[in-house]
Tab-separated table of C-alpha atoms in Angstrom:
chain	number	residue	atom	x	y	z
A	1	UNK	CA	-60.685	48.673	-11.602
A	2	UNK	CA	-62.419	51.967	-12.320
A	3	UNK	CA	-61.300	51.759	-15.952
A	4	UNK	CA	-62.738	48.258	-16.266
A	5	UNK	CA	-66.054	49.367	-14.751
A	6	UNK	CA	-66.210	52.234	-17.222
A	7	UNK	CA	-65.503	49.805	-20.060
A	8	UNK	CA	-68.373	47.633	-18.864
A	9	UNK	CA	-70.695	50.667	-18.840
A	10	UNK	CA	-69.592	51.493	-22.386
A	11	UNK	CA	-70.210	47.922	-23.513
A	12	UNK	CA	-73.671	47.914	-21.946
A	13	UNK	CA	-74.543	51.194	-23.639
A	14	UNK	CA	-73.221	50.041	-27.002
A	15	UNK	CA	-75.099	46.751	-26.778
A	16	UNK	CA	-78.299	48.562	-25.887
A	17	UNK	CA	-77.959	50.587	-29.093
A	18	UNK	CA	-77.299	47.530	-31.214
A	19	UNK	CA	-80.227	45.850	-32.911
A	20	UNK	CA	-79.519	42.151	-32.968
A	21	UNK	CA	-81.246	39.727	-35.312
A	22	UNK	CA	-80.770	36.009	-35.745
A	23	UNK	CA	-79.579	35.601	-39.295
A	24	UNK	CA	-76.552	36.335	-41.417
A	25	UNK	CA	-78.267	38.945	-43.540
A	26	UNK	CA	-80.135	41.480	-41.436
A	27	UNK	CA	-78.257	43.120	-38.638
A	28	UNK	CA	-77.916	46.726	-37.525
A	29	UNK	CA	-74.370	46.732	-36.234
A	30	UNK	CA	-73.382	48.397	-32.985
A	31	UNK	CA	-71.558	51.040	-34.986
A	32	UNK	CA	-74.415	51.738	-37.399
A	33	UNK	CA	-76.434	54.510	-35.769
A	34	UNK	CA	-79.270	55.296	-38.220
A	35	UNK	CA	-79.029	59.003	-37.384
A	36	UNK	CA	-75.240	59.229	-37.353
A	37	UNK	CA	-73.642	56.342	-39.247
A	38	UNK	CA	-70.141	55.052	-38.522
A	39	UNK	CA	-69.759	56.819	-35.192
A	40	UNK	CA	-67.714	54.073	-33.598
A	41	UNK	CA	-63.996	53.334	-33.677
A	42	UNK	CA	-61.978	50.164	-33.069
A	43	UNK	CA	-61.288	51.019	-29.407
A	44	UNK	CA	-65.040	51.252	-28.750
A	45	UNK	CA	-66.117	48.341	-30.906
A	46	UNK	CA	-63.510	45.832	-29.721
A	47	UNK	CA	-64.834	45.323	-26.158
A	48	UNK	CA	-68.370	44.918	-27.517
A	49	UNK	CA	-67.223	42.126	-29.845
A	50	UNK	CA	-65.167	40.514	-27.091
A	51	UNK	CA	-68.009	40.615	-24.569
A	52	UNK	CA	-70.378	38.978	-27.063
A	53	UNK	CA	-67.696	36.381	-27.795
A	54	UNK	CA	-67.145	35.668	-24.090
A	55	UNK	CA	-70.872	35.437	-23.309
A	56	UNK	CA	-71.579	33.012	-26.153
A	57	UNK	CA	-68.816	30.697	-25.011
A	58	UNK	CA	-69.874	31.074	-21.361
A	59	UNK	CA	-73.494	30.049	-21.621
A	60	UNK	CA	-74.745	28.475	-24.865
A	61	UNK	CA	-71.525	26.596	-25.604
A	62	UNK	CA	-71.030	25.308	-22.070
A	63	UNK	CA	-74.634	24.225	-21.583
A	64	UNK	CA	-74.696	22.215	-24.804
A	65	UNK	CA	-71.313	20.658	-24.149
A	66	UNK	CA	-72.165	19.672	-20.583
A	67	UNK	CA	-75.161	17.654	-21.753
A	68	UNK	CA	-73.399	16.095	-24.737
A	69	UNK	CA	-70.579	14.736	-22.539
A	70	UNK	CA	-72.894	13.695	-19.717
A	71	UNK	CA	-71.752	16.146	-17.024
A	72	UNK	CA	-75.122	17.762	-16.245
A	73	UNK	CA	-78.725	16.673	-16.097
A	74	UNK	CA	-82.087	17.953	-14.832
A	75	UNK	CA	-83.776	16.880	-11.550
A	76	UNK	CA	-87.247	15.377	-11.386
A	77	UNK	CA	-88.952	18.562	-10.137
A	78	UNK	CA	-88.099	20.446	-13.354
A	79	UNK	CA	-89.009	19.855	-17.009
A	80	UNK	CA	-86.178	21.935	-18.510
A	81	UNK	CA	-83.671	20.697	-21.117
A	82	UNK	CA	-85.856	17.899	-22.439
A	83	UNK	CA	-84.603	18.321	-26.002
A	84	UNK	CA	-81.013	18.083	-24.782
A	85	UNK	CA	-81.697	14.923	-22.814
A	86	UNK	CA	-83.588	13.331	-25.695
A	87	UNK	CA	-81.039	14.441	-28.313
A	88	UNK	CA	-83.904	16.062	-30.168
A	89	UNK	CA	-81.672	17.996	-32.550
A	90	UNK	CA	-83.764	20.301	-34.739
A	91	UNK	CA	-83.102	23.495	-36.689
A	92	UNK	CA	-83.917	25.441	-33.508
A	93	UNK	CA	-81.525	23.430	-31.325
A	94	UNK	CA	-78.741	25.632	-29.844
A	95	UNK	CA	-79.143	27.980	-32.819
A	96	UNK	CA	-77.329	30.849	-31.072
A	97	UNK	CA	-74.062	29.009	-31.699
A	98	UNK	CA	-74.524	29.755	-35.408
A	99	UNK	CA	-76.458	32.991	-35.251
A	100	UNK	CA	-74.498	35.027	-32.691
A	101	UNK	CA	-71.122	34.848	-34.470
A	102	UNK	CA	-72.622	36.180	-37.701
A	103	UNK	CA	-75.142	38.607	-36.230
A	104	UNK	CA	-72.804	40.124	-33.669
A	105	UNK	CA	-69.227	38.933	-33.210
A	106	UNK	CA	-68.051	38.833	-36.828
A	107	UNK	CA	-69.934	41.975	-37.842
A	108	UNK	CA	-68.187	44.015	-35.168
A	109	UNK	CA	-64.815	42.443	-35.858
A	110	UNK	CA	-65.197	43.105	-39.568
A	111	UNK	CA	-65.979	46.735	-38.793
A	112	UNK	CA	-62.710	46.915	-36.872
A	113	UNK	CA	-60.753	45.385	-39.764
A	114	UNK	CA	-62.319	47.741	-42.314
A	115	UNK	CA	-61.849	50.890	-40.254
A	116	UNK	CA	-59.255	53.412	-41.369
A	117	UNK	CA	-58.170	56.517	-39.512
A	118	UNK	CA	-59.402	59.511	-41.570
A	119	UNK	CA	-56.167	61.361	-40.829
A	120	UNK	CA	-53.928	58.408	-41.646
A	121	UNK	CA	-51.960	59.027	-38.462
A	122	UNK	CA	-53.062	55.967	-36.518
A	123	UNK	CA	-52.510	52.338	-37.472
A	124	UNK	CA	-54.951	49.694	-36.229
A	125	UNK	CA	-52.915	46.562	-36.889
A	126	UNK	CA	-53.134	45.469	-33.234
A	127	UNK	CA	-56.908	45.358	-33.561
A	128	UNK	CA	-56.599	43.415	-36.820
A	129	UNK	CA	-54.443	40.770	-35.109
A	130	UNK	CA	-56.931	40.467	-32.255
A	131	UNK	CA	-59.848	40.243	-34.675
A	132	UNK	CA	-58.237	37.487	-36.748
A	133	UNK	CA	-57.506	35.503	-33.588
A	134	UNK	CA	-61.063	35.667	-32.286
A	135	UNK	CA	-62.423	34.849	-35.733
A	136	UNK	CA	-60.141	31.835	-35.940
A	137	UNK	CA	-61.427	30.568	-32.592
A	138	UNK	CA	-65.072	31.015	-33.558
A	139	UNK	CA	-64.849	29.801	-37.143
A	140	UNK	CA	-63.243	26.614	-35.894
A	141	UNK	CA	-66.293	25.891	-33.788
A	142	UNK	CA	-68.674	26.782	-36.603
A	143	UNK	CA	-66.976	24.240	-38.861
A	144	UNK	CA	-66.695	21.643	-36.090
A	145	UNK	CA	-70.404	21.957	-35.324
A	146	UNK	CA	-71.951	22.679	-38.734
A	147	UNK	CA	-69.522	21.726	-41.506
A	148	UNK	CA	-69.694	24.081	-44.502
A	149	UNK	CA	-70.402	27.674	-43.408
A	150	UNK	CA	-70.494	31.165	-44.955
A	151	UNK	CA	-66.982	32.561	-45.058
A	152	UNK	CA	-65.642	34.204	-48.220
A	153	UNK	CA	-68.860	36.175	-48.787
A	154	UNK	CA	-69.850	36.567	-45.143
A	155	UNK	CA	-69.942	39.793	-43.111
A	156	UNK	CA	-70.285	42.079	-46.140
A	157	UNK	CA	-73.503	43.709	-44.881
A	158	UNK	CA	-75.594	45.135	-47.733
A	159	UNK	CA	-72.998	44.114	-50.321
A	160	UNK	CA	-74.091	40.494	-49.933
A	161	UNK	CA	-76.981	39.569	-47.675
A	162	UNK	CA	-77.088	35.933	-48.822
A	163	UNK	CA	-73.520	34.626	-48.616
A	164	UNK	CA	-72.541	31.319	-50.167
A	165	UNK	CA	-71.400	28.403	-48.008
A	166	UNK	CA	-67.722	27.512	-48.278
A	167	UNK	CA	-66.208	24.049	-47.960
A	168	UNK	CA	-65.461	23.179	-44.331
A	169	UNK	CA	-61.817	22.230	-44.838
A	170	UNK	CA	-61.233	25.354	-46.939
A	171	UNK	CA	-62.573	27.527	-44.112
A	172	UNK	CA	-60.401	25.663	-41.610
A	173	UNK	CA	-57.204	26.146	-43.561
A	174	UNK	CA	-57.975	29.763	-44.377
A	175	UNK	CA	-58.265	30.474	-40.671
A	176	UNK	CA	-55.097	28.529	-39.903
A	177	UNK	CA	-53.323	30.866	-42.326
A	178	UNK	CA	-55.011	33.885	-40.746
A	179	UNK	CA	-53.873	32.777	-37.297
A	180	UNK	CA	-50.331	32.398	-38.590
A	181	UNK	CA	-50.396	35.948	-39.904
A	182	UNK	CA	-52.127	37.282	-36.776
A	183	UNK	CA	-49.331	35.993	-34.542
A	184	UNK	CA	-46.656	37.486	-36.782
A	185	UNK	CA	-48.480	40.817	-36.928
A	186	UNK	CA	-49.046	40.936	-33.178
A	187	UNK	CA	-45.311	40.544	-32.606
A	188	UNK	CA	-44.224	43.169	-35.142
A	189	UNK	CA	-46.625	46.102	-35.133
A	190	UNK	CA	-45.939	49.381	-36.943
A	191	UNK	CA	-44.596	52.208	-34.791
A	192	UNK	CA	-47.832	54.174	-35.118
A	193	UNK	CA	-50.035	51.219	-34.167
A	194	UNK	CA	-52.572	52.026	-31.467
A	195	UNK	CA	-52.548	49.636	-28.534
A	196	UNK	CA	-56.086	48.977	-27.247
A	197	UNK	CA	-54.745	48.612	-23.697
A	198	UNK	CA	-57.631	48.336	-21.199
A	199	UNK	CA	-60.221	48.401	-24.017
A	200	UNK	CA	-59.016	44.869	-24.724
A	201	UNK	CA	-60.973	43.002	-22.033
A	202	UNK	CA	-59.042	39.766	-22.602
A	203	UNK	CA	-55.312	40.585	-22.524
A	204	UNK	CA	-55.269	44.326	-21.837
A	205	UNK	CA	-53.406	44.999	-25.066
A	206	UNK	CA	-50.566	42.527	-24.402
A	207	UNK	CA	-49.815	41.537	-27.975
A	208	UNK	CA	-47.312	38.827	-27.016
A	209	UNK	CA	-50.204	37.042	-25.308
A	210	UNK	CA	-52.401	37.490	-28.379
A	211	UNK	CA	-49.685	35.878	-30.501
A	212	UNK	CA	-49.472	32.934	-28.096
A	213	UNK	CA	-53.272	32.609	-28.118
A	214	UNK	CA	-53.316	32.590	-31.931
A	215	UNK	CA	-50.660	29.855	-31.899
A	216	UNK	CA	-52.660	27.785	-29.412
A	217	UNK	CA	-55.895	27.990	-31.392
A	218	UNK	CA	-53.929	27.016	-34.477
A	219	UNK	CA	-52.439	24.024	-32.661
A	220	UNK	CA	-55.942	22.908	-31.680
A	221	UNK	CA	-57.032	23.067	-35.319
A	222	UNK	CA	-53.960	21.137	-36.450
A	223	UNK	CA	-54.572	18.421	-33.845
A	224	UNK	CA	-58.111	18.116	-35.223
A	225	UNK	CA	-56.517	17.191	-38.554
A	226	UNK	CA	-54.346	14.470	-37.034
A	227	UNK	CA	-56.369	11.586	-38.466
A	228	UNK	CA	-56.726	12.997	-41.975
A	229	UNK	CA	-53.381	11.874	-43.397
A	230	UNK	CA	-52.004	15.412	-43.508
A	231	UNK	CA	-48.974	15.078	-41.237
A	232	UNK	CA	-46.747	16.934	-43.691
A	233	UNK	CA	-49.079	19.942	-43.639
A	234	UNK	CA	-49.391	19.776	-39.847
A	235	UNK	CA	-45.630	19.680	-39.342
A	236	UNK	CA	-45.144	22.587	-41.742
A	237	UNK	CA	-47.671	24.659	-39.846
A	238	UNK	CA	-46.171	23.830	-36.459
A	239	UNK	CA	-42.793	24.884	-37.851
A	240	UNK	CA	-44.358	28.279	-38.565
A	241	UNK	CA	-45.541	28.467	-34.959
A	242	UNK	CA	-42.033	27.685	-33.772
A	243	UNK	CA	-40.635	30.324	-36.082
A	244	UNK	CA	-42.612	33.214	-34.610
A	245	UNK	CA	-41.270	32.413	-31.141
A	246	UNK	CA	-44.406	33.312	-29.176
A	247	UNK	CA	-45.072	29.757	-28.020
A	248	UNK	CA	-48.428	28.828	-26.541
A	249	UNK	CA	-50.553	30.322	-23.790
A	250	UNK	CA	-49.100	30.042	-20.281
A	251	UNK	CA	-52.218	31.103	-18.369
A	252	UNK	CA	-55.979	30.752	-18.662
A	253	UNK	CA	-57.428	32.989	-21.382
A	254	UNK	CA	-60.246	34.954	-19.756
A	255	UNK	CA	-62.353	38.049	-20.339
A	256	UNK	CA	-63.282	40.654	-17.756
A	257	UNK	CA	-64.406	44.210	-18.589
A	258	UNK	CA	-65.101	44.895	-14.924
A	259	UNK	CA	-67.833	42.451	-13.975
A	260	UNK	CA	-69.728	43.434	-10.836
A	261	UNK	CA	-72.624	42.323	-8.676
A	262	UNK	CA	-75.227	44.385	-10.530
A	263	UNK	CA	-77.991	43.316	-12.893
A	264	UNK	CA	-76.589	42.772	-16.372
A	265	UNK	CA	-73.000	43.278	-15.238
A	266	UNK	CA	-72.168	39.948	-13.649
A	267	UNK	CA	-69.665	37.556	-15.138
A	268	UNK	CA	-71.799	35.732	-17.755
A	269	UNK	CA	-71.510	32.166	-16.478
A	270	UNK	CA	-71.973	33.186	-12.849
A	271	UNK	CA	-74.857	35.517	-13.658
A	272	UNK	CA	-76.736	32.754	-15.437
A	273	UNK	CA	-76.871	30.822	-12.145
A	274	UNK	CA	-76.976	33.455	-9.386
A	275	UNK	CA	-79.063	36.616	-9.025
A	276	UNK	CA	-77.250	39.919	-8.674
A	277	UNK	CA	-77.068	41.523	-5.235
A	278	UNK	CA	-79.340	38.982	-3.503
A	279	UNK	CA	-77.137	35.942	-4.172
A	280	UNK	CA	-80.282	33.854	-4.625
A	281	UNK	CA	-80.105	31.109	-7.220
A	282	UNK	CA	-81.596	31.576	-10.646
A	283	UNK	CA	-83.907	28.819	-11.823
A	284	UNK	CA	-81.057	27.500	-13.938
A	285	UNK	CA	-79.011	26.695	-10.861
A	286	UNK	CA	-81.907	24.753	-9.362
A	287	UNK	CA	-82.488	22.680	-12.492
A	288	UNK	CA	-78.814	22.038	-13.309
A	289	UNK	CA	-77.381	19.081	-11.426
A	290	UNK	CA	-74.647	16.475	-11.728
A	291	UNK	CA	-75.005	13.183	-13.527
A	292	UNK	CA	-74.534	9.939	-11.676
A	293	UNK	CA	-71.807	8.818	-14.079
A	294	UNK	CA	-69.613	11.871	-13.535
A	295	UNK	CA	-70.024	11.895	-9.748
A	296	UNK	CA	-69.232	8.182	-9.611
A	297	UNK	CA	-66.186	8.578	-11.855
A	298	UNK	CA	-64.738	11.389	-9.762
A	299	UNK	CA	-65.498	9.639	-6.477
A	300	UNK	CA	-64.107	6.280	-7.589
A	301	UNK	CA	-60.832	7.875	-8.706
A	302	UNK	CA	-60.377	9.876	-5.485
A	303	UNK	CA	-60.574	13.157	-7.393
A	304	UNK	CA	-60.838	16.184	-5.043
A	305	UNK	CA	-62.089	18.288	-7.946
A	306	UNK	CA	-65.514	16.710	-7.420
A	307	UNK	CA	-66.188	19.063	-4.508
A	308	UNK	CA	-65.217	22.067	-6.639
A	309	UNK	CA	-67.122	21.059	-9.765
A	310	UNK	CA	-70.233	20.185	-7.783
A	311	UNK	CA	-71.657	21.205	-4.432
A	312	UNK	CA	-73.013	18.972	-1.719
A	313	UNK	CA	-76.716	18.279	-2.141
A	314	UNK	CA	-79.085	20.164	0.144
A	315	UNK	CA	-80.117	16.814	1.622
A	316	UNK	CA	-76.481	15.779	2.094
A	317	UNK	CA	-73.744	14.059	0.131
A	318	UNK	CA	-72.639	14.242	-3.480
A	319	UNK	CA	-75.202	12.670	-5.766
A	320	UNK	CA	-76.063	12.704	-9.448
A	321	UNK	CA	-78.791	11.309	-11.663
A	322	UNK	CA	-79.000	9.833	-15.121
A	323	UNK	CA	-79.989	12.059	-18.006
A	324	UNK	CA	-83.701	11.362	-18.100
A	325	UNK	CA	-86.947	13.321	-18.272
A	326	UNK	CA	-88.786	10.674	-16.237
A	327	UNK	CA	-86.774	10.496	-13.017
A	328	UNK	CA	-88.626	9.344	-9.871
A	329	UNK	CA	-90.231	12.155	-7.906
A	330	UNK	CA	-88.566	10.965	-4.703
A	331	UNK	CA	-84.807	11.011	-4.253
A	332	UNK	CA	-84.101	12.881	-7.480
A	333	UNK	CA	-85.252	16.429	-6.826
A	334	UNK	CA	-82.948	19.441	-6.905
A	335	UNK	CA	-82.535	19.082	-3.114
A	336	UNK	CA	-81.328	15.499	-3.497
A	337	UNK	CA	-78.700	16.131	-6.169
A	338	UNK	CA	-75.465	18.088	-6.456
A	339	UNK	CA	-75.629	21.415	-8.253
A	340	UNK	CA	-72.870	23.413	-9.945
A	341	UNK	CA	-70.013	23.832	-7.496
A	342	UNK	CA	-67.908	26.603	-5.958
A	343	UNK	CA	-64.922	26.016	-8.219
A	344	UNK	CA	-67.042	27.199	-11.140
A	345	UNK	CA	-69.323	29.691	-9.384
A	346	UNK	CA	-66.808	31.849	-7.531
A	347	UNK	CA	-68.234	35.372	-7.594
A	348	UNK	CA	-70.116	37.827	-9.769
A	349	UNK	CA	-66.777	39.497	-10.558
A	350	UNK	CA	-65.040	36.305	-11.672
A	351	UNK	CA	-63.120	36.186	-14.937
A	352	UNK	CA	-64.993	34.545	-17.794
A	353	UNK	CA	-62.941	31.606	-19.134
A	354	UNK	CA	-62.439	31.389	-22.879
A	355	UNK	CA	-59.598	28.864	-23.198
A	356	UNK	CA	-58.067	27.053	-20.271
A	357	UNK	CA	-54.356	26.592	-19.721
A	358	UNK	CA	-55.087	22.938	-18.993
A	359	UNK	CA	-56.488	22.530	-22.515
A	360	UNK	CA	-53.390	24.089	-24.074
A	361	UNK	CA	-51.163	21.724	-22.119
A	362	UNK	CA	-53.240	18.676	-23.074
A	363	UNK	CA	-52.994	19.771	-26.718
A	364	UNK	CA	-49.217	19.906	-26.415
A	365	UNK	CA	-49.224	16.495	-24.728
A	366	UNK	CA	-51.119	15.000	-27.656
A	367	UNK	CA	-48.890	16.795	-30.151
A	368	UNK	CA	-45.830	15.284	-28.455
A	369	UNK	CA	-47.355	11.795	-28.481
A	370	UNK	CA	-48.082	12.131	-32.196
A	371	UNK	CA	-44.594	13.415	-32.915
A	372	UNK	CA	-45.608	16.950	-33.906
A	373	UNK	CA	-43.702	18.416	-30.955
A	374	UNK	CA	-40.281	17.149	-29.807
A	375	UNK	CA	-39.573	15.067	-26.727
A	376	UNK	CA	-41.843	12.099	-27.325
A	377	UNK	CA	-43.406	10.282	-24.389
A	378	UNK	CA	-41.290	12.041	-21.768
A	379	UNK	CA	-42.341	15.501	-22.937
A	380	UNK	CA	-45.953	14.393	-23.263
A	381	UNK	CA	-45.955	13.171	-19.650
A	382	UNK	CA	-44.728	16.557	-18.407
A	383	UNK	CA	-47.457	18.368	-20.348
A	384	UNK	CA	-50.068	15.859	-19.121
A	385	UNK	CA	-49.195	16.290	-15.465
A	386	UNK	CA	-48.897	20.069	-15.768
A	387	UNK	CA	-52.361	20.170	-17.342
A	388	UNK	CA	-53.886	18.302	-14.410
A	389	UNK	CA	-52.135	20.660	-12.002
A	390	UNK	CA	-53.510	23.657	-13.916
A	391	UNK	CA	-57.016	22.221	-13.623
A	392	UNK	CA	-56.691	21.746	-9.858
A	393	UNK	CA	-55.383	25.293	-9.543
A	394	UNK	CA	-58.190	26.874	-11.566
A	395	UNK	CA	-60.872	25.086	-9.572
A	396	UNK	CA	-59.367	26.270	-6.293
A	397	UNK	CA	-58.519	22.892	-4.813
A	398	UNK	CA	-56.648	23.508	-1.548
A	399	UNK	CA	-52.909	22.829	-1.948
A	400	UNK	CA	-53.686	22.385	-5.617
A	401	UNK	CA	-50.339	21.239	-6.998
A	402	UNK	CA	-49.645	18.801	-4.174
A	403	UNK	CA	-53.174	17.378	-4.425
A	404	UNK	CA	-52.820	17.036	-8.191
A	405	UNK	CA	-49.550	15.162	-7.763
A	406	UNK	CA	-51.165	12.804	-5.265
A	407	UNK	CA	-54.053	12.290	-7.687
A	408	UNK	CA	-52.008	11.424	-10.764
A	409	UNK	CA	-49.627	9.224	-8.749
A	410	UNK	CA	-52.436	6.689	-8.316
A	411	UNK	CA	-51.694	3.594	-10.447
A	412	UNK	CA	-54.951	3.943	-12.349
A	413	UNK	CA	-55.541	3.894	-16.091
A	414	UNK	CA	-56.114	7.361	-17.588
A	415	UNK	CA	-54.782	9.000	-14.412
A	416	UNK	CA	-51.225	7.722	-13.961
A	417	UNK	CA	-49.240	8.200	-17.158
A	418	UNK	CA	-47.238	4.999	-16.814
A	419	UNK	CA	-50.382	2.974	-16.071
A	420	UNK	CA	-52.134	4.224	-19.215
A	421	UNK	CA	-51.326	2.119	-22.298
A	422	UNK	CA	-53.353	4.376	-24.611
A	423	UNK	CA	-51.869	7.827	-24.097
A	424	UNK	CA	-54.393	9.625	-26.298
A	425	UNK	CA	-57.233	8.068	-24.320
A	426	UNK	CA	-55.629	9.249	-21.068
A	427	UNK	CA	-55.149	12.774	-22.393
A	428	UNK	CA	-58.716	13.160	-23.676
A	429	UNK	CA	-60.229	11.587	-20.559
A	430	UNK	CA	-58.368	14.038	-18.346
A	431	UNK	CA	-59.309	16.887	-20.682
A	432	UNK	CA	-62.981	15.918	-20.204
A	433	UNK	CA	-62.586	16.384	-16.448
A	434	UNK	CA	-60.544	19.583	-16.706
A	435	UNK	CA	-62.974	21.321	-19.088
A	436	UNK	CA	-66.104	20.417	-17.110
A	437	UNK	CA	-68.114	23.639	-16.821
A	438	UNK	CA	-65.707	25.865	-18.740
A	439	UNK	CA	-65.015	24.520	-22.247
A	440	UNK	CA	-67.163	21.415	-22.388
A	441	UNK	CA	-68.177	22.076	-25.997
A	442	UNK	CA	-64.553	21.203	-26.735
A	443	UNK	CA	-65.007	17.931	-24.856
A	444	UNK	CA	-67.983	16.985	-27.037
A	445	UNK	CA	-66.053	17.697	-30.223
A	446	UNK	CA	-63.073	15.730	-28.898
A	447	UNK	CA	-65.413	12.850	-28.080
A	448	UNK	CA	-66.557	12.907	-31.711
A	449	UNK	CA	-62.952	12.984	-32.931
A	450	UNK	CA	-61.425	10.355	-30.652
A	451	UNK	CA	-64.234	8.335	-29.080
A	452	UNK	CA	-62.900	9.298	-25.638
A	453	UNK	CA	-63.745	9.308	-22.842
A	454	UNK	CA	-65.068	5.868	-23.659
A	455	UNK	CA	-68.070	4.517	-21.828
A	456	UNK	CA	-70.031	7.760	-21.490
A	457	UNK	CA	-73.717	6.827	-21.203
A	458	UNK	CA	-76.287	7.786	-23.810
A	459	UNK	CA	-79.740	8.808	-22.512
A	460	UNK	CA	-82.302	6.028	-22.737
A	461	UNK	CA	-84.892	8.395	-24.240
A	462	UNK	CA	-82.620	9.302	-27.155
A	463	UNK	CA	-82.270	7.231	-30.293
A	464	UNK	CA	-79.239	5.523	-28.793
A	465	UNK	CA	-76.724	7.529	-30.840
A	466	UNK	CA	-74.960	10.692	-29.719
A	467	UNK	CA	-75.112	13.673	-32.123
A	468	UNK	CA	-71.926	14.552	-34.004
A	469	UNK	CA	-73.012	17.941	-35.324
A	470	UNK	CA	-75.790	20.549	-35.289
A	471	UNK	CA	-78.282	21.468	-37.996
A	472	UNK	CA	-78.331	24.827	-39.731
A	473	UNK	CA	-80.832	27.078	-37.933
A	474	UNK	CA	-84.285	28.001	-39.154
A	475	UNK	CA	-83.147	31.600	-39.621
A	476	UNK	CA	-80.709	30.508	-42.329
A	477	UNK	CA	-83.301	28.385	-44.067
A	478	UNK	CA	-85.595	31.406	-44.113
A	479	UNK	CA	-83.129	34.146	-45.050
A	480	UNK	CA	-80.475	32.321	-47.060
A	481	UNK	CA	-82.451	29.440	-48.490
A	482	UNK	CA	-80.704	29.371	-51.865
A	483	UNK	CA	-77.318	28.743	-50.274
A	484	UNK	CA	-77.841	26.778	-47.068
A	485	UNK	CA	-77.026	23.090	-47.659
A	486	UNK	CA	-79.924	20.649	-47.652
A	487	UNK	CA	-80.236	18.544	-44.510
A	488	UNK	CA	-82.455	16.016	-42.806
A	489	UNK	CA	-82.726	15.401	-39.065
A	490	UNK	CA	-80.648	12.214	-39.243
A	491	UNK	CA	-77.644	14.190	-40.501
A	492	UNK	CA	-76.999	15.422	-36.954
A	493	UNK	CA	-76.061	11.834	-36.073
A	494	UNK	CA	-74.441	10.608	-39.281
A	495	UNK	CA	-72.602	13.517	-40.954
A	496	UNK	CA	-69.287	13.649	-39.150
A	497	UNK	CA	-67.004	16.690	-39.392
A	498	UNK	CA	-64.607	16.563	-42.348
A	499	UNK	CA	-61.685	15.714	-40.037
A	500	UNK	CA	-63.324	12.600	-38.580
């Protein structure tokens, strides 16, 4: 634990030295000390990149996803999140999801990939495999959310401060290839390759796990392509996954450099809701509450995860509200509604989820249904049930596996496999529940892809249509105006991702 705490101190120091901006073209990297350039090394830069990666996916991604799939809303005694509730998507809407990867994550990862040992004695291939895997994860979301993005000319620092935008599908397939190579590299490193060990705050230098993670991200990207008429390509790529032998992740993918109950050192998601040391709630916890639809769905299907995803209201019971900025002042305050629950807010030291085992199992279930993985319906059912069990376990439901088995034995559509005529609908509906509060951005993108879970409400104060993408941020329009694609506000609701 002492090593992890020291890593966290190093990350904090490195981040304090980094000058972050909000565009692709003007960033003083963590390893660019103006007085002593290039003082860093991959073992120091890696945890900085990983912490930035974990934090982005812990806060900005989750918050946006939770509102887009109707899991969270705001009580009547707060005026926060009005743009989210109204679907007022502008060029300043959730802009960190575009800006942080380019201004921080990719810059540091690119530094790692470009670094060479001056003596030639040390090989950094392990870091390269890790970098390619994280890039694949993040570029997927950039394409899913924005479409065309800077790729081939990105992250070149002063060599190109205004990178061109590459075609979305081209970026996707380039990263699929990179993930293929990352898995192979992770499994067959040179003898003189340095292992990052505890400096790797995700897998502690376990390269077999990095290979499995690369495979799982790749599977997610291939499943995204399932409605594009590219089954031959998908099957070829899954054959490459099978060939490397690493399989898919078998545990939750999490980050933890040694989170503690100190200011600035808490687990990112937890720290955004609870104050260090005092345990008092941050404002965000008071203005983040359950929606009526989600509470009703969980209650009506006898789902014990409700009491882990949400906490009992201060005034008693489990209650939610519609997504609205004009809720009644009585009966809909933060004391009347259920806030974020103990299955998500465990402790300041909790691991920060990046990709859940339940998601990986649901992906394999869908792949089996579609014929990309062997075993057909029988195999898909095993994956489906195992995914639900993994969700119960993560959330800390008492007697998790037994409770999960009782839950999915109910003869209800989208819960019991045999009672669900549309298997894809059942898989995505259960994924929506399992990723509540951890990877809900994924749920929004899956909703765009599949239309499931069906029946999710749309806020009355919106235009009646759920967004399907984000708009390029103001920073890009200012700093890379000659390359950023032209857009109008309506595009956020009409320009589907290329795989739709």
